[in-house]
XYZ file of C-alpha atoms in Angstrom:
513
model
C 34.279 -16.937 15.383
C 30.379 -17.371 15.372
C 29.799 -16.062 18.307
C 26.316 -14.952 19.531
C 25.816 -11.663 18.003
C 27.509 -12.764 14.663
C 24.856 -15.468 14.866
C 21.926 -13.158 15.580
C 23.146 -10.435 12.851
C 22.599 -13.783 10.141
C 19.716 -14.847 11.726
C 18.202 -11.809 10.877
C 19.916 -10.928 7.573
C 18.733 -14.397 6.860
C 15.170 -13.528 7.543
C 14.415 -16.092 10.312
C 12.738 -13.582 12.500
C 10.878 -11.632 9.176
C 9.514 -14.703 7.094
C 11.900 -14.051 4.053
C 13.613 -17.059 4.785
C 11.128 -18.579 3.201
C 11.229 -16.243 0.327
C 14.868 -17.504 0.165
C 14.298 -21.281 0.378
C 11.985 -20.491 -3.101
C 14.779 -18.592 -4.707
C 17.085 -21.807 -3.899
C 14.149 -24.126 -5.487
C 13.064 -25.160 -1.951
C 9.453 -25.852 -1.898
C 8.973 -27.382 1.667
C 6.752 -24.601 3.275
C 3.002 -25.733 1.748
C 2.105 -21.924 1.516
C 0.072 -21.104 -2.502
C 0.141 -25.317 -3.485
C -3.828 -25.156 -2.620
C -6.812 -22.482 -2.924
C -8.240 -23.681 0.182
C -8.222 -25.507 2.837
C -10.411 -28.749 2.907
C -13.689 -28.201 5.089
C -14.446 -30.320 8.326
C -15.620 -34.001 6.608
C -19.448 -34.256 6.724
C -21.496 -35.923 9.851
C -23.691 -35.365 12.347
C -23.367 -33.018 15.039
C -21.505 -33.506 18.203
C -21.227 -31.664 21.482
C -18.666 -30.702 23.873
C -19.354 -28.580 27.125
C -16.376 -26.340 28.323
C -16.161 -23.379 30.599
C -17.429 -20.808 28.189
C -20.488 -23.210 26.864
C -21.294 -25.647 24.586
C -19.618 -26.410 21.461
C -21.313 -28.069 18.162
C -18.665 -29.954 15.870
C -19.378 -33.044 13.530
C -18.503 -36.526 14.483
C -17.333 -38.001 10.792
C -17.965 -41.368 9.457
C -14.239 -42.477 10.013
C -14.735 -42.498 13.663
C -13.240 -39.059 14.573
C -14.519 -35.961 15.977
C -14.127 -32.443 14.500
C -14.196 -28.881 16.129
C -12.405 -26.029 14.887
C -11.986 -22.536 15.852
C -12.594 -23.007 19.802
C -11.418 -20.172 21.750
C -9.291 -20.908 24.264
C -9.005 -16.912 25.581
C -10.578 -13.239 25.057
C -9.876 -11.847 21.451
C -6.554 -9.387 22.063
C -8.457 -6.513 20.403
C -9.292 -2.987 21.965
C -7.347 -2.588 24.970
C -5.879 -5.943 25.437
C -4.017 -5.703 22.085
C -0.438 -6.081 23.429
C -1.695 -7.519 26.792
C -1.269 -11.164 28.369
C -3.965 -13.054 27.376
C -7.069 -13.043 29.175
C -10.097 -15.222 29.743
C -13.204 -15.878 27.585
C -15.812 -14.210 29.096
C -17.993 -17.359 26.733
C -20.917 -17.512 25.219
C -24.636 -18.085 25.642
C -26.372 -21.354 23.907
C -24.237 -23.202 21.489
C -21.261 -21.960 19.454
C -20.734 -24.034 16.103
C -16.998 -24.745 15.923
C -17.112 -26.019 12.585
C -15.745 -23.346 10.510
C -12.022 -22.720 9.942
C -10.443 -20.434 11.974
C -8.328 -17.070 11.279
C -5.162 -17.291 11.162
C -3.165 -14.608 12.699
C -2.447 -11.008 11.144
C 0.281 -11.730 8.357
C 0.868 -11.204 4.719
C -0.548 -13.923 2.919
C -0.314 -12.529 -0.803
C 3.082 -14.033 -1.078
C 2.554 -17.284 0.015
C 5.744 -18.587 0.129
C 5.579 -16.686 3.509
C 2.615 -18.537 4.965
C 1.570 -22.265 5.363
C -2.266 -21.156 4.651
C -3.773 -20.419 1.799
C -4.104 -17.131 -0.051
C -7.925 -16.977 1.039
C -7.772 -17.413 4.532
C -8.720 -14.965 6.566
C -6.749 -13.447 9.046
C -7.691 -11.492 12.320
C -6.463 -10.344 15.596
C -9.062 -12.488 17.053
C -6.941 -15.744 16.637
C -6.773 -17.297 19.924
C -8.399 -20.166 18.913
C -7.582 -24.047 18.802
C -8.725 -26.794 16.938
C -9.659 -30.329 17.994
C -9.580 -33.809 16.058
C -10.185 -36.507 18.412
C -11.383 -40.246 18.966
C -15.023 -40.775 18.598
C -14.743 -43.497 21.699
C -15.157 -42.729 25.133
C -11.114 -42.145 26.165
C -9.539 -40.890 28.403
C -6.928 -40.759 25.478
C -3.117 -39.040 25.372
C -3.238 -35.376 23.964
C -0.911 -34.159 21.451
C -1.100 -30.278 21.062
C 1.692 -28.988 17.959
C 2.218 -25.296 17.351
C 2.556 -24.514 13.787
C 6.111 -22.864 12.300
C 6.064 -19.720 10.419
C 9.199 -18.108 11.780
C 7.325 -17.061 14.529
C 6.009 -14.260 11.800
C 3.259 -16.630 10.177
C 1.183 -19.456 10.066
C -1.953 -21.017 10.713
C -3.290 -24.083 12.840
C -4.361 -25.642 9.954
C -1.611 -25.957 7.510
C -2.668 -29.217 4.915
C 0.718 -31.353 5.963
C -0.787 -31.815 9.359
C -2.916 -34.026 9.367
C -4.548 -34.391 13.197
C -6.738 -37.477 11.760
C -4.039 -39.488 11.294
C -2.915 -39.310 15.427
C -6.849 -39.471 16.192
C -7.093 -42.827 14.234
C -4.595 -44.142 16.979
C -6.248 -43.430 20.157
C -4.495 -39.406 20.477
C -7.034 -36.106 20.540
C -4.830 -34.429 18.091
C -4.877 -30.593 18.843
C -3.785 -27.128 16.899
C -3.305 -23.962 18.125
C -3.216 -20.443 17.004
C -0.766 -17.987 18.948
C -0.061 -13.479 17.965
C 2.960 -13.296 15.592
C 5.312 -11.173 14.394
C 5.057 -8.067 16.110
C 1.405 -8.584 17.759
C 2.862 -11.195 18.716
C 6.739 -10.539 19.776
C 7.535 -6.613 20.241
C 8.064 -5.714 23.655
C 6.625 -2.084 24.551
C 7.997 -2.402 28.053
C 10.578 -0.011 27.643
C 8.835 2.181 24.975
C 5.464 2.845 26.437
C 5.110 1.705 29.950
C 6.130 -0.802 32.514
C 2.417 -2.203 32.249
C 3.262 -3.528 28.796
C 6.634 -5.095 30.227
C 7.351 -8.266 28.613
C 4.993 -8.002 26.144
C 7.254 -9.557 23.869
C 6.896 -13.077 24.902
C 3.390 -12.575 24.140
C 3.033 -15.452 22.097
C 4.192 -18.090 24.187
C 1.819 -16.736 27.165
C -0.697 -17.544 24.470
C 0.171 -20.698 24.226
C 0.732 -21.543 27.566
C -2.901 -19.803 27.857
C -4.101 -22.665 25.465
C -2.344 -25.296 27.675
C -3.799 -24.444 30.600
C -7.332 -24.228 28.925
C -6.885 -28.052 27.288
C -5.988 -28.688 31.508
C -9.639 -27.682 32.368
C -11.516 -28.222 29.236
C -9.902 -31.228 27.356
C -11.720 -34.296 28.978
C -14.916 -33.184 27.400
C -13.733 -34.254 24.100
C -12.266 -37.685 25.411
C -8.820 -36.435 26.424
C -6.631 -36.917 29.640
C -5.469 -33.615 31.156
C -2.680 -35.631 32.811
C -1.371 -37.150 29.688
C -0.453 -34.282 27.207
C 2.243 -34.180 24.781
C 3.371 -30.812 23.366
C 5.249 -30.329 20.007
C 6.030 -28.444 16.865
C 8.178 -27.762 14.009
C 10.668 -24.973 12.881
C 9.157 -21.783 15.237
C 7.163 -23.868 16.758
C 9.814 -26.197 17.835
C 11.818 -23.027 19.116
C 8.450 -22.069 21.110
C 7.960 -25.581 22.749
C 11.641 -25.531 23.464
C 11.117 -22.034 25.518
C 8.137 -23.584 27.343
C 10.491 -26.430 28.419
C 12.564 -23.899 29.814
C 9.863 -22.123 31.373
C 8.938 -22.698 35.301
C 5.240 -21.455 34.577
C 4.518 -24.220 32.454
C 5.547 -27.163 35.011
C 2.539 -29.925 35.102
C 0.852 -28.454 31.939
C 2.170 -31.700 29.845
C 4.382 -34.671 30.922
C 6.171 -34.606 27.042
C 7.764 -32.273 24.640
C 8.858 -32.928 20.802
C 10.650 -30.247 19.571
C 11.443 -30.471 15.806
C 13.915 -28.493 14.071
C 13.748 -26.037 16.820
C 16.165 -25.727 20.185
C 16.690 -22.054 21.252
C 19.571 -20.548 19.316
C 16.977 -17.758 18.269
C 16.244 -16.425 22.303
C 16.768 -12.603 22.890
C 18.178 -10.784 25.678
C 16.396 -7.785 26.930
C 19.071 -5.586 24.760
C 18.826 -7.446 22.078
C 14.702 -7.086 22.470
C 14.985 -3.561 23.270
C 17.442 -2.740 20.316
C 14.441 -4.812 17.899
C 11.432 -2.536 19.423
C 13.660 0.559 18.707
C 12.953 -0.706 14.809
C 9.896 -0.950 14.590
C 9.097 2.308 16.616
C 11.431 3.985 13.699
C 9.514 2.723 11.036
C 6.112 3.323 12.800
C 6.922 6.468 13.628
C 7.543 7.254 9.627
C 3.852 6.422 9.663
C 3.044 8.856 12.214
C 2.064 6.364 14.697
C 4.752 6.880 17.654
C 4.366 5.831 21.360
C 1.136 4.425 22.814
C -0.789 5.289 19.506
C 0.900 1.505 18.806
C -1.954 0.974 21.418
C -5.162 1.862 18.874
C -3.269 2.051 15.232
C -5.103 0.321 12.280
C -4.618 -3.499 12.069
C -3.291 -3.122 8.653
C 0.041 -1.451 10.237
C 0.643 -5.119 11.674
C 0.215 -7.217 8.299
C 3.700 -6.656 6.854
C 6.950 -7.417 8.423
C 9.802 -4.499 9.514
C 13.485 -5.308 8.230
C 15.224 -6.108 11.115
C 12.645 -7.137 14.029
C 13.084 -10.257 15.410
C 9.894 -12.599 16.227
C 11.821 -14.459 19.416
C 10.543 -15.245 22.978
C 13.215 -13.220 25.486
C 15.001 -13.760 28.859
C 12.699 -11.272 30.621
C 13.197 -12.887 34.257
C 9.519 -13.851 34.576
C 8.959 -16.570 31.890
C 12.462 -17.136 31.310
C 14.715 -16.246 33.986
C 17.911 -17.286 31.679
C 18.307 -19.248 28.300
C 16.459 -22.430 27.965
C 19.080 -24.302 27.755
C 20.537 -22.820 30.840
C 16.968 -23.539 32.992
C 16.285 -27.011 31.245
C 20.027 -27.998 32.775
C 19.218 -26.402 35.880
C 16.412 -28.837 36.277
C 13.103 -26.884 35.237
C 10.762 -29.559 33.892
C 13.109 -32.361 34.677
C 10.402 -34.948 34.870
C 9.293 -34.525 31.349
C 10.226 -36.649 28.271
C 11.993 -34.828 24.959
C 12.245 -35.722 21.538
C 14.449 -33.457 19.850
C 16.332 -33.415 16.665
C 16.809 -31.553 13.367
C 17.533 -31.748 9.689
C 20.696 -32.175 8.070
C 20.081 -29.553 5.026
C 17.265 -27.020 6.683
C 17.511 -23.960 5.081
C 19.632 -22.698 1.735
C 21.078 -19.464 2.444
C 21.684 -19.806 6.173
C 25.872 -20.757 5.962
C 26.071 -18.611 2.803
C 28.916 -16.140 4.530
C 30.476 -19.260 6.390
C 34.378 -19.199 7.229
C 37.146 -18.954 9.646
C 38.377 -21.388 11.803
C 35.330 -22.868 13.229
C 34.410 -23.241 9.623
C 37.316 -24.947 8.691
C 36.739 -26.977 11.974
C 33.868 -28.267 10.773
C 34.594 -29.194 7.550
C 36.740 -31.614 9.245
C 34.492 -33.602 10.192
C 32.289 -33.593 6.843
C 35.098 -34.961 3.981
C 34.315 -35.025 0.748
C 31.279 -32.384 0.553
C 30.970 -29.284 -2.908
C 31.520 -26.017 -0.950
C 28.057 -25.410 -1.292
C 26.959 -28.531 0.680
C 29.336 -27.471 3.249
C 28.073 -24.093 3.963
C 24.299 -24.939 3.671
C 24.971 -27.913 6.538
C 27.472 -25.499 8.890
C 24.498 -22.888 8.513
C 21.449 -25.708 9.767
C 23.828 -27.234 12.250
C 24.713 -23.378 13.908
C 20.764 -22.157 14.076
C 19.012 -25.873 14.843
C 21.418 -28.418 15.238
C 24.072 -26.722 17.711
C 20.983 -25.580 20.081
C 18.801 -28.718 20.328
C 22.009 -31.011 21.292
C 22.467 -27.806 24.189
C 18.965 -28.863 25.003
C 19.434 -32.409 24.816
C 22.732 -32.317 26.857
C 20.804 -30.260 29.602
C 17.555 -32.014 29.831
C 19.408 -35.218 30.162
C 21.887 -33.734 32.730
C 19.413 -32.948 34.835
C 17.836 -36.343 34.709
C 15.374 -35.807 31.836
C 14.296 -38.457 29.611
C 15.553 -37.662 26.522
C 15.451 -39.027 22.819
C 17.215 -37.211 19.401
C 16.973 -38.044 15.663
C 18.810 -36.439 12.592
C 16.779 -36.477 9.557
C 19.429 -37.218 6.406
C 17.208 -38.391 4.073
C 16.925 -37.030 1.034
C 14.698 -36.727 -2.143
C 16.349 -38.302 -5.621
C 14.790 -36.011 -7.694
C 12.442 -32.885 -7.569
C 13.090 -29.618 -6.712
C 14.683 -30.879 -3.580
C 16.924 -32.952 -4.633
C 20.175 -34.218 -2.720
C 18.970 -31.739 0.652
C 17.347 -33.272 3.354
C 15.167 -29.969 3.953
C 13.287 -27.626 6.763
C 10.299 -29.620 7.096
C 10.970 -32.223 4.958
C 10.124 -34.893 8.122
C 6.987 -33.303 8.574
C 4.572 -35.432 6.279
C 6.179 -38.479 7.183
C 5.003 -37.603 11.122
C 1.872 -37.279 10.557
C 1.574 -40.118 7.729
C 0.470 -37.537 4.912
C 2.241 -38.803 2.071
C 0.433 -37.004 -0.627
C 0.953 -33.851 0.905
C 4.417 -34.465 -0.437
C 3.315 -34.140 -4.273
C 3.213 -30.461 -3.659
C 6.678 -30.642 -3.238
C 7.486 -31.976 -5.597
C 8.212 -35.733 -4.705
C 5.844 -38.756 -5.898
C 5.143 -40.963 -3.111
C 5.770 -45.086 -3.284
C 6.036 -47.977 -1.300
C 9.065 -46.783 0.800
C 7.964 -43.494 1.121
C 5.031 -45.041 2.736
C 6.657 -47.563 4.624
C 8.792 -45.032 6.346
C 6.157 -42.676 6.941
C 4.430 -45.127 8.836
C 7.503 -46.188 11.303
C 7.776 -42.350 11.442
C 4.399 -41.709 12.506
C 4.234 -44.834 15.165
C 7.769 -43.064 16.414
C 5.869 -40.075 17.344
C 2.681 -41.624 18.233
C 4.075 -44.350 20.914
C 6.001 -41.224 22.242
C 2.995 -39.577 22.873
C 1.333 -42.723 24.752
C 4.548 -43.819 26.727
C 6.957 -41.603 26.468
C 9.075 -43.977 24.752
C 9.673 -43.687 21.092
C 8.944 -47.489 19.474
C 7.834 -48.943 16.265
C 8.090 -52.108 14.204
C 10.836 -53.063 12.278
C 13.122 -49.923 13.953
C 16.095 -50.125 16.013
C 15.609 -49.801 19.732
C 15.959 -45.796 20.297
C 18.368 -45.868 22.763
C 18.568 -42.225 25.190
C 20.365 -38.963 24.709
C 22.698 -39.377 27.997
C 25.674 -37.372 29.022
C 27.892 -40.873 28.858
C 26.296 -41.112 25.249
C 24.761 -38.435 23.159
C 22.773 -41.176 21.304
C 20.661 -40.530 18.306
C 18.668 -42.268 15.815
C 19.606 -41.296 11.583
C 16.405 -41.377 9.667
C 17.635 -42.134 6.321
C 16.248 -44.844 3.382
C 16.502 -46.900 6.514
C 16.407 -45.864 10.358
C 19.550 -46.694 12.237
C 21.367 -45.266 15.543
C 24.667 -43.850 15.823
C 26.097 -41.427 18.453
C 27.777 -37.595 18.042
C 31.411 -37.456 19.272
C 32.346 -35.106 22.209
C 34.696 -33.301 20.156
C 32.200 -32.679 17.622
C 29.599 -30.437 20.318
C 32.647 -29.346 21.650
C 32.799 -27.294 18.680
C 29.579 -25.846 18.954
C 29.463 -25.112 23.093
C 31.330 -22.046 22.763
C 29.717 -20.907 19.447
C 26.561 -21.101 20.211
C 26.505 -19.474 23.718
């Protein structure tokens, strides 16, 4: 039986919560994470300078000749360095005249040398001072719909500016497009609660009180670059989509956005406070090998925090202040209600993840999969148990509770490439934000129906953002996630809807408690 811990013990054996899942995706010849396919990242396009006045001063960034508006690297809180490493995060105490936000931004402390770990490039610099967003908006007037997305990594990398999204291509239709950059791994995730002091209790949700810290700041600040505070969108992909699910779930976050998109994400990876504890017990083992043990955590060299400890897990927890249960368990009990979801998942994700799969809820679900190799089997039972299995939980509560809710199911799948016959982790993602030729890096040569869905994609996600309601030309009328019907649209070489069978959640309920 895949129970809970079983599912936990091959999360982490897996890597999800250390980044060497995407070690194994390269091993499998699955290229989807854009981590070492470019040198650099491309600079802000040139213009002339534009201002923005915020709280903590004024901000310079360049208004292009395409009609959008660039600034990067915006702090949206203090830099958690010196003693407010490991601490909530805290407000900007600003700046006097003008700040350039033009440059790119650090991304937060991780190893980039293998870059199949990280969606930046090798030369990026990284920092503990990464509390920073980035902004590609309108050049006209607004007020215009927000869209903020929170980058994957595993929760144990990443940057705001990976190359497959593409913020222009939602500021070209009316949305200020924003980034964000959030702690990770353990700067990020460890909870020292129990290990140094009940001041640093539930530091391990640190990174989504970041976030939430960036929400609030777009709340106050984001009308001076032409958005509506009242009409914000919040979404991401892989961690992230795991992150915006916890948020969902989270009372503190109520009237900080009106939508949520959560792709390939749900909350099958949420810790208890053993299960937290037990994961701070291993990295005080290893630390202490380094002869850094209790509160010397506190002042220890940054470069103790750049690689990853076997066996801790980068999760958000049920600490009974942000989360007082499992998101799926406060999303049904009504928290956020009035906000609309998109949710959904990928049929392939990740090779490796169903590698050990069997038993009877194995055999189960082969039952409803005929005709499959082994291997296709196992790879689908594994991305259906870690994102499939958690965001219908989420869709079945949100909509029980009177939510507005909308899934997909991403099926298609490359002919040839690296790639080929798996509909992969990320795979949707340059189709979302129309950034076709970001798909040469992995391996796939864009044409005319690549294009043509990327664009129905993209209006999916964009008309979400504006209404609420998920629309584009030439697809089928998205019809909602309800508990009478647990409707959801099949992206495929065409777009088409279909609905999951009781008996085939009914599977997963149990499973993935």
């Amino acid at each position: 039986m895949y129970k809970r811990r079983e599912l936990m013990k091959g999360l982490a054996a897996a890597g999800l919560f250390t980044g060497i899942v995407h070690k194994a995706m390269a091993q499998a010849g699955q290229t989807d994470y854009p981590g070492g396919y470019r040198e650099s990242v491309e600079p802000v396009p040139e213009g002339t300078s534009t201002f923005a006045t915020v709280r903590e001063g004024v901000l310079e960034g360049v208004a292009a000749a395409n009609g959008i508006r660039y600034f990067r690297g915006i702090p949206y809180a203090a830099p958690p360095i010196g003693t407010l490493r490991f601490k909530r995060p805290a407000q900007h105490p600003g700046w006097r005249g003008t700040r350039k936000a033009i440059e790119n931004p650090a991304a937060p402390i991780q190893a980039l040398q293998d870059a199949i770990n990280s969606n930046a490039p090798a030369d990026t610099k990284v920092s503990e001072d990464c509390l920073t967003l980035s902004i590609t908006a309108p050049s006209t007037a607004g007020p215009h719909p927000i869209y903020v997305f929170f980058h994957g990594g595993g929760n144990s990398s990443g940057w705001q500016l990976e190359d497959r999204v593409d913020g222009a291509s939602f500021a070209r239709d009316g949305v200020v497009f924003v980034t964000v950059g959030y702690r990770v791994g353990i700067l990020g995730f460890l909870e020292l609660g129990k290990l140094i002091g009940p001041e640093y209790a539930g530091s391990g949700n640190n990174a989504v009180w970041d976030q939430i810290a960036a929400l609030q700041w777009l709340r106050a600040n984001i009308s001076a670059f032409g958005g509506d505070p009242d009409h914000v969108t919040i979404g991401g992909q892989s961690a992230g989509g795991y992150d915006v699910c916890a948020m969902l779930g989270a009372p503190a976050t109520a009237g900080l956005y009106r939508g949520v998109i959560s792709q390939s994400g749900g909350d099958g990876t949420v810790l208890t406070k053993d299960e937290v504890y037990a994961s701070a017990d291993v990295v005080a083992a290893a630390f202490a090998k380094r002869g850094i043990q209790g509160r010397d955590i506190l002042t220890a060299p940054v470069e103790n925090f750049v690689d990853k400890v076997p066996g801790f897990q980068n999760a958000p927890f049920v600490d009974g202040d942000l989360l007082a249960a499992r998101p799926r368990q406060t999303i049904a009990s009504g928290v956020n209600k009035n906000v609309s979801l998109l949710i959904g998942w990928n049929r392939d994700e990740i090779a490796g993840l169903g590698k050990d799969a069997s038993g009877p809820v194995f055999e189960r679900f082969k039952a409803f999969h005929p005709g499959l190799t082994e291997e296709q089997w196992k790879r689908r039972f594994g991305a259906t148990r870690l994102f499939g299995a958690p965001s219908w939980m989420i869709a079945d509560g949100h909509s029980s509770a009177g939510g507005s809710t909308y899934a997909y199911y991403w099926t298609w799948a490359p002919p040839s490439g690296k790639n080929a016959g798996f509909a992969f982790h990320g795979a949707e993602m340059s189709y979302v934000f129309d950034n076709v030729e970001a798909l040469r890096a992995r391996y796939i040569v864009p044409d005319a129906a690549i294009q043509a869905r990327a664009t129905a994609m993209h209006a999916l996600w964009v008309n979400f953002v504006k209404t609420g309601k998920p629309t584009a030309p030439g697809v089928p009328a998205w019809p909602q996630w309800t508990p009478a019907a647990r409707n959801y649209l099949e992206i495929d070489e065409d777009f088409k809807t279909s609905e999951w069978q009781d008996a085939q959640l009914a599977l997963w309920r149990d499973e993935a408690k």
